[in-house]
């Protein structure tokens, strides 16, 4: 019984399963009979074929940066050749009656590989909707087979790594309602989609795609005008053409399309246009013209855009007053007019924009006081007023804006105290009050009440300090990420080991804050990335815990009084410092390089000794800028740097005690922009591999012991602008006797003075010195050779004095051949150098007359021909050179009258002495005294010339770009530098 019992229960069990199975298949067949098997086998096979055409690859940061943010998963992976209905597959939509596949959505599906013209995709002829966005089609072109899919209404190929011309066949898809070919930013325009014959393409687009409601071609390289036919695309609701390199005048009729809800033309800096008179009947909700050349006023009729929610006219050329009618846009939530030329006051009608969340009027020329109408707008979260001419104080009741998250008021002339109600807006996370003219810092500590504050920017150079601000108060801001207090005197005295600063701190900018000790609380700042403590009075040693802050990338300790490094000088595993700035401290002994990731090393103006650390050669990343100038490094230049030259842009070893020869290590140095090894004891020759430095702009080997001939081999360097060989043992001739082209197409400054060059110069010598013959740089702002954090400086003889250019003006030109043994005539072709500012041929053996052609050099400011054997008269026409401020022709054999021009009359007599035959009406008496017969030329040396400090003020003025400040700074610098380094 037990057994039968068992068997019956087992059979029951089986029956149940069978029943169950049966009922399942029954349910299934019932279901199937209700909605018959939809998937056509042929359609299924096409889809399965399509699946095999691509690899599945998850987006990675390197190749698919723009896809990273979008959640992707491989939709086709679930497509299986089983009995399941392909109409139920992920991404597939079928027509309920015919069962044909009409919708294919494979967006964000990790597809990887070329989209081929023979793809099975083009056999899905019934498709009305196709979305392939956010895949990686490996930069294949868009196939020209889209006219196989004539029923398409929606086509989305955006952000899918397609490149090349957009095929014209797409314009045959006359049913299209929505077309999205947009992409993303790429610095390499050749990776963007583009259009062949854009005017025709756009014309046909407007003609053919009459049903189009949404068109997005952002980041397609269109490079053309938008034809006026676009004004007749009457179905259009959304037009998005961001960064399409559009040019010409945008047809204003497009703005008038009645159904148009959204138009975005951002980042087309060459696209001109203006806003039309808007009609009442419109649907506009979003109007964005960010970074275009649109100009003109905002018309009063802007009030007719009743549905407008977002208006962006930023970074364009709009001007005039802000119309009061703007206040009628009652749906507006975002308003940006920043960085235009708007003037006048902010109209009080903006107080009616009750929906406004973001208000951005920064970077205009707006005047008046803080627009108090804003205080009515209780939804406001962001106020940008920066860089205008607002005055007065912030309103005391600004605290009414209880939702405010960001207030940006820098670059104005706000005065008074920071209102205490502002410090009660608990939602405030960003406060930018740079340039706020506080009457005093009293009460500033109260910003510590803003417990949600993430970013605080406050800079003021213009207040009377009663006492420094206690840095410890910021320890109560637990959300703080960025703290920027340049120039605010700070006290670190109250910070104790219990002070609990925000652990979120990433950016700390405290230059010029009178800090005297290394802020100890930084020890625990695990997230700190950027630390700037320059221009304080920090003394002593750099603490070794600093190198254990593993996130720290950029460290600026320059212009302090630091003298060394605490702890052992071993590199600290985990330090990732990339930018290290130790300039102008009192460091002694060996330099410490904390990380193997250093790309920028600035260590100039210290007293570092020892050898240049070889660890610079063997890093994880290759250095970009190495500046060890003005120290006392010994030994040779490490040859091993050669292996890491491929990313090096600037190498500055100036003014050390380096010896040996310059290693021949430049074969990889294709990015090298400047080399300065001046003021060392380097010997040997100019290395041959320098010819590989195709990017070289500055080569300075001044004051070494290089014994070589003139480096004609460098003459092909297309970018070399500055060549300084001064005070070495160069010898031989300065031109190639076979008459070859001199070369150096960009050369603007050449100084070969104080060497042993000899020979004569042919009369056409200066033919083709193109960069000095004409000035292509017509901009009115000064430009300098260098990059933002690093400028090349140079010492040049100008107007009889050595001067430092802390930064080299790209327009400055100079030729200095002085102190050699060059003979023969001064080449007549010198007159071709119309843009030459300074010419120094003194202390040579030039003979013959002063060339008349010199009078063509209208830019000439400084002319030194002294101590040669020139004879004849000074050409009277030189008197017409109105820029010429400094002249020296002393110790020649010149005769006759000094030219009458005021510039000549203004010189001192020493400019003419030693020319017994020279006379002049007005200088006659003085000159007779100084040119007493038998006087000897002075023993000229650079040291002596340095002492003529008196001339500096007008030296600077003569350069025309008011670089007075620059030179003002540099005078002390030059004396210190050159004085320290007498070998
Ligand atoms: C499409 O053509 C390529 C060659 O251009 C070929 O390798 C590939 O197999 C073809 N694919 C199909 C689906 O026919
Ligand atoms: C330059 O080197 C050569 C030998 O190569 C030597 O004869 C000459 O004296 C050197 N010149 C100077 C100025 O030292």
mmCIF file of N, CA, C and O in Angstrom, residues 639 641-643 645 661-672 675 685-696 699 708 711 713-714 716-717:
data_model
loop_
_atom_site.group_PDB
_atom_site.id
_atom_site.type_symbol
_atom_site.label_atom_id
_atom_site.label_comp_id
_atom_site.label_asym_id
_atom_site.label_seq_id
_atom_site.Cartn_x
_atom_site.Cartn_y
_atom_site.Cartn_z
ATOM 1 N N UNK A 639 71.333 64.181 -20.936
ATOM 2 C CA UNK A 639 71.084 63.627 -22.268
ATOM 3 C C UNK A 639 69.766 62.847 -22.281
ATOM 4 O O UNK A 639 69.050 62.809 -23.272
ATOM 5 N N UNK A 641 66.993 63.504 -21.203
ATOM 6 C CA UNK A 641 65.795 64.281 -21.531
ATOM 7 C C UNK A 641 65.355 64.016 -22.960
ATOM 8 O O UNK A 641 64.180 64.129 -23.298
ATOM 9 N N UNK A 642 66.302 63.665 -23.784
ATOM 10 C CA UNK A 642 66.013 63.429 -25.203
ATOM 11 C C UNK A 642 64.925 62.403 -25.421
ATOM 12 O O UNK A 642 64.134 62.496 -26.350
ATOM 13 N N UNK A 643 64.880 61.419 -24.502
ATOM 14 C CA UNK A 643 63.873 60.376 -24.666
ATOM 15 C C UNK A 643 62.479 60.885 -24.319
ATOM 16 O O UNK A 643 61.486 60.221 -24.575
ATOM 17 N N UNK A 645 61.322 64.104 -25.096
ATOM 18 C CA UNK A 645 61.206 65.393 -25.751
ATOM 19 C C UNK A 645 59.902 65.538 -26.516
ATOM 20 O O UNK A 645 59.556 66.624 -26.931
ATOM 21 N N UNK A 661 78.511 70.240 -23.329
ATOM 22 C CA UNK A 661 77.877 70.765 -24.537
ATOM 23 C C UNK A 661 76.371 70.534 -24.466
ATOM 24 O O UNK A 661 75.877 69.788 -23.614
ATOM 25 N N UNK A 662 75.671 71.191 -25.344
ATOM 26 C CA UNK A 662 74.217 70.973 -25.409
ATOM 27 C C UNK A 662 74.018 69.611 -26.062
ATOM 28 O O UNK A 662 74.464 69.406 -27.189
ATOM 29 N N UNK A 663 73.374 68.663 -25.363
ATOM 30 C CA UNK A 663 73.254 67.316 -25.953
ATOM 31 C C UNK A 663 72.502 67.341 -27.281
ATOM 32 O O UNK A 663 71.578 68.142 -27.471
ATOM 33 N N UNK A 664 72.910 66.454 -28.136
ATOM 34 C CA UNK A 664 72.248 66.348 -29.438
ATOM 35 C C UNK A 664 71.029 65.456 -29.250
ATOM 36 O O UNK A 664 71.027 64.282 -29.603
ATOM 37 N N UNK A 665 69.990 66.019 -28.660
ATOM 38 C CA UNK A 665 68.893 65.180 -28.148
ATOM 39 C C UNK A 665 67.532 65.614 -28.671
ATOM 40 O O UNK A 665 66.513 65.324 -28.076
ATOM 41 N N UNK A 666 67.489 66.335 -29.788
ATOM 42 C CA UNK A 666 66.242 66.990 -30.166
ATOM 43 C C UNK A 666 65.486 66.302 -31.310
ATOM 44 O O UNK A 666 64.542 66.869 -31.845
ATOM 45 N N UNK A 667 65.885 65.094 -31.668
ATOM 46 C CA UNK A 667 65.249 64.474 -32.841
ATOM 47 C C UNK A 667 63.743 64.273 -32.658
ATOM 48 O O UNK A 667 62.987 64.304 -33.607
ATOM 49 N N UNK A 668 63.307 64.073 -31.377
ATOM 50 C CA UNK A 668 61.870 63.849 -31.136
ATOM 51 C C UNK A 668 61.125 65.145 -30.809
ATOM 52 O O UNK A 668 59.937 65.111 -30.526
ATOM 53 N N UNK A 669 61.853 66.252 -30.771
ATOM 54 C CA UNK A 669 61.301 67.451 -30.128
ATOM 55 C C UNK A 669 60.405 68.253 -31.057
ATOM 56 O O UNK A 669 60.615 69.439 -31.282
ATOM 57 N N UNK A 670 59.383 67.606 -31.546
ATOM 58 C CA UNK A 670 58.569 68.275 -32.567
ATOM 59 C C UNK A 670 57.653 69.349 -31.988
ATOM 60 O O UNK A 670 57.101 70.147 -32.724
ATOM 61 N N UNK A 671 57.481 69.363 -30.659
ATOM 62 C CA UNK A 671 56.614 70.400 -30.076
ATOM 63 C C UNK A 671 57.414 71.505 -29.406
ATOM 64 O O UNK A 671 56.837 72.454 -28.885
ATOM 65 N N UNK A 672 58.719 71.347 -29.379
ATOM 66 C CA UNK A 672 59.544 72.298 -28.634
ATOM 67 C C UNK A 672 59.403 73.695 -29.228
ATOM 68 O O UNK A 672 59.644 73.907 -30.407
ATOM 69 N N UNK A 675 63.833 77.234 -26.372
ATOM 70 C CA UNK A 675 64.992 76.723 -25.645
ATOM 71 C C UNK A 675 65.786 77.936 -25.196
ATOM 72 O O UNK A 675 66.171 78.774 -26.014
ATOM 73 N N UNK A 685 79.201 72.772 -29.934
ATOM 74 C CA UNK A 685 78.508 73.325 -31.080
ATOM 75 C C UNK A 685 76.998 73.317 -30.865
ATOM 76 O O UNK A 685 76.492 72.675 -29.953
ATOM 77 N N UNK A 686 76.326 74.016 -31.737
ATOM 78 C CA UNK A 686 74.860 73.962 -31.768
ATOM 79 C C UNK A 686 74.479 72.564 -32.260
ATOM 80 O O UNK A 686 74.927 72.144 -33.325
ATOM 81 N N UNK A 687 73.686 71.804 -31.481
ATOM 82 C CA UNK A 687 73.410 70.415 -31.879
ATOM 83 C C UNK A 687 72.669 70.310 -33.206
ATOM 84 O O UNK A 687 71.743 71.084 -33.475
ATOM 85 N N UNK A 688 73.076 69.333 -33.982
ATOM 86 C CA UNK A 688 72.515 69.171 -35.326
ATOM 87 C C UNK A 688 71.030 68.834 -35.275
ATOM 88 O O UNK A 688 70.250 69.261 -36.125
ATOM 89 N N UNK A 689 70.621 68.096 -34.224
ATOM 90 C CA UNK A 689 69.234 67.631 -34.196
ATOM 91 C C UNK A 689 68.228 68.754 -33.985
ATOM 92 O O UNK A 689 67.019 68.543 -34.106
ATOM 93 N N UNK A 690 68.703 69.957 -33.676
ATOM 94 C CA UNK A 690 67.765 71.076 -33.536
ATOM 95 C C UNK A 690 66.972 71.318 -34.814
ATOM 96 O O UNK A 690 65.885 71.897 -34.775
ATOM 97 N N UNK A 691 67.489 70.872 -35.915
ATOM 98 C CA UNK A 691 66.753 71.058 -37.179
ATOM 99 C C UNK A 691 65.424 70.315 -37.152
ATOM 100 O O UNK A 691 64.539 70.597 -37.947
ATOM 101 N N UNK A 692 65.282 69.358 -36.216
ATOM 102 C CA UNK A 692 64.018 68.613 -36.134
ATOM 103 C C UNK A 692 62.944 69.383 -35.374
ATOM 104 O O UNK A 692 61.784 68.983 -35.352
ATOM 105 N N UNK A 693 63.336 70.477 -34.740
ATOM 106 C CA UNK A 693 62.379 71.216 -33.902
ATOM 107 C C UNK A 693 61.523 72.132 -34.765
ATOM 108 O O UNK A 693 61.699 73.363 -34.762
ATOM 109 N N UNK A 694 60.592 71.544 -35.469
ATOM 110 C CA UNK A 694 59.842 72.334 -36.446
ATOM 111 C C UNK A 694 58.932 73.369 -35.788
ATOM 112 O O UNK A 694 58.451 74.276 -36.456
ATOM 113 N N UNK A 695 58.710 73.244 -34.491
ATOM 114 C CA UNK A 695 57.842 74.227 -33.827
ATOM 115 C C UNK A 695 58.637 75.322 -33.122
ATOM 116 O O UNK A 695 58.048 76.202 -32.490
ATOM 117 N N UNK A 696 59.953 75.265 -33.237
ATOM 118 C CA UNK A 696 60.794 76.170 -32.441
ATOM 119 C C UNK A 696 60.553 77.637 -32.801
ATOM 120 O O UNK A 696 60.602 78.029 -33.956
ATOM 121 N N UNK A 699 65.240 80.466 -29.737
ATOM 122 C CA UNK A 699 66.487 79.779 -29.400
ATOM 123 C C UNK A 699 67.437 80.807 -28.825
ATOM 124 O O UNK A 699 67.801 81.774 -29.500
ATOM 125 N N UNK A 708 81.320 77.746 -32.672
ATOM 126 C CA UNK A 708 80.671 77.140 -33.843
ATOM 127 C C UNK A 708 80.540 78.210 -34.914
ATOM 128 O O UNK A 708 80.780 79.397 -34.653
ATOM 129 N N UNK A 711 74.563 79.011 -37.419
ATOM 130 C CA UNK A 711 73.743 77.803 -37.659
ATOM 131 C C UNK A 711 72.801 77.934 -38.850
ATOM 132 O O UNK A 711 71.586 77.977 -38.683
ATOM 133 N N UNK A 713 72.003 75.774 -40.741
ATOM 134 C CA UNK A 713 71.170 74.571 -40.871
ATOM 135 C C UNK A 713 69.792 74.769 -40.252
ATOM 136 O O UNK A 713 68.852 74.046 -40.543
ATOM 137 N N UNK A 714 69.644 75.786 -39.378
ATOM 138 C CA UNK A 714 68.339 76.029 -38.756
ATOM 139 C C UNK A 714 67.459 76.941 -39.615
ATOM 140 O O UNK A 714 66.321 77.238 -39.245
ATOM 141 N N UNK A 716 65.755 76.647 -42.059
ATOM 142 C CA UNK A 716 64.481 76.171 -42.604
ATOM 143 C C UNK A 716 63.384 76.136 -41.530
ATOM 144 O O UNK A 716 62.243 75.816 -41.840
ATOM 145 N N UNK A 717 63.743 76.406 -40.284
ATOM 146 C CA UNK A 717 62.720 76.339 -39.230
ATOM 147 C C UNK A 717 61.685 77.430 -39.479
ATOM 148 O O UNK A 717 61.956 78.616 -39.336
#
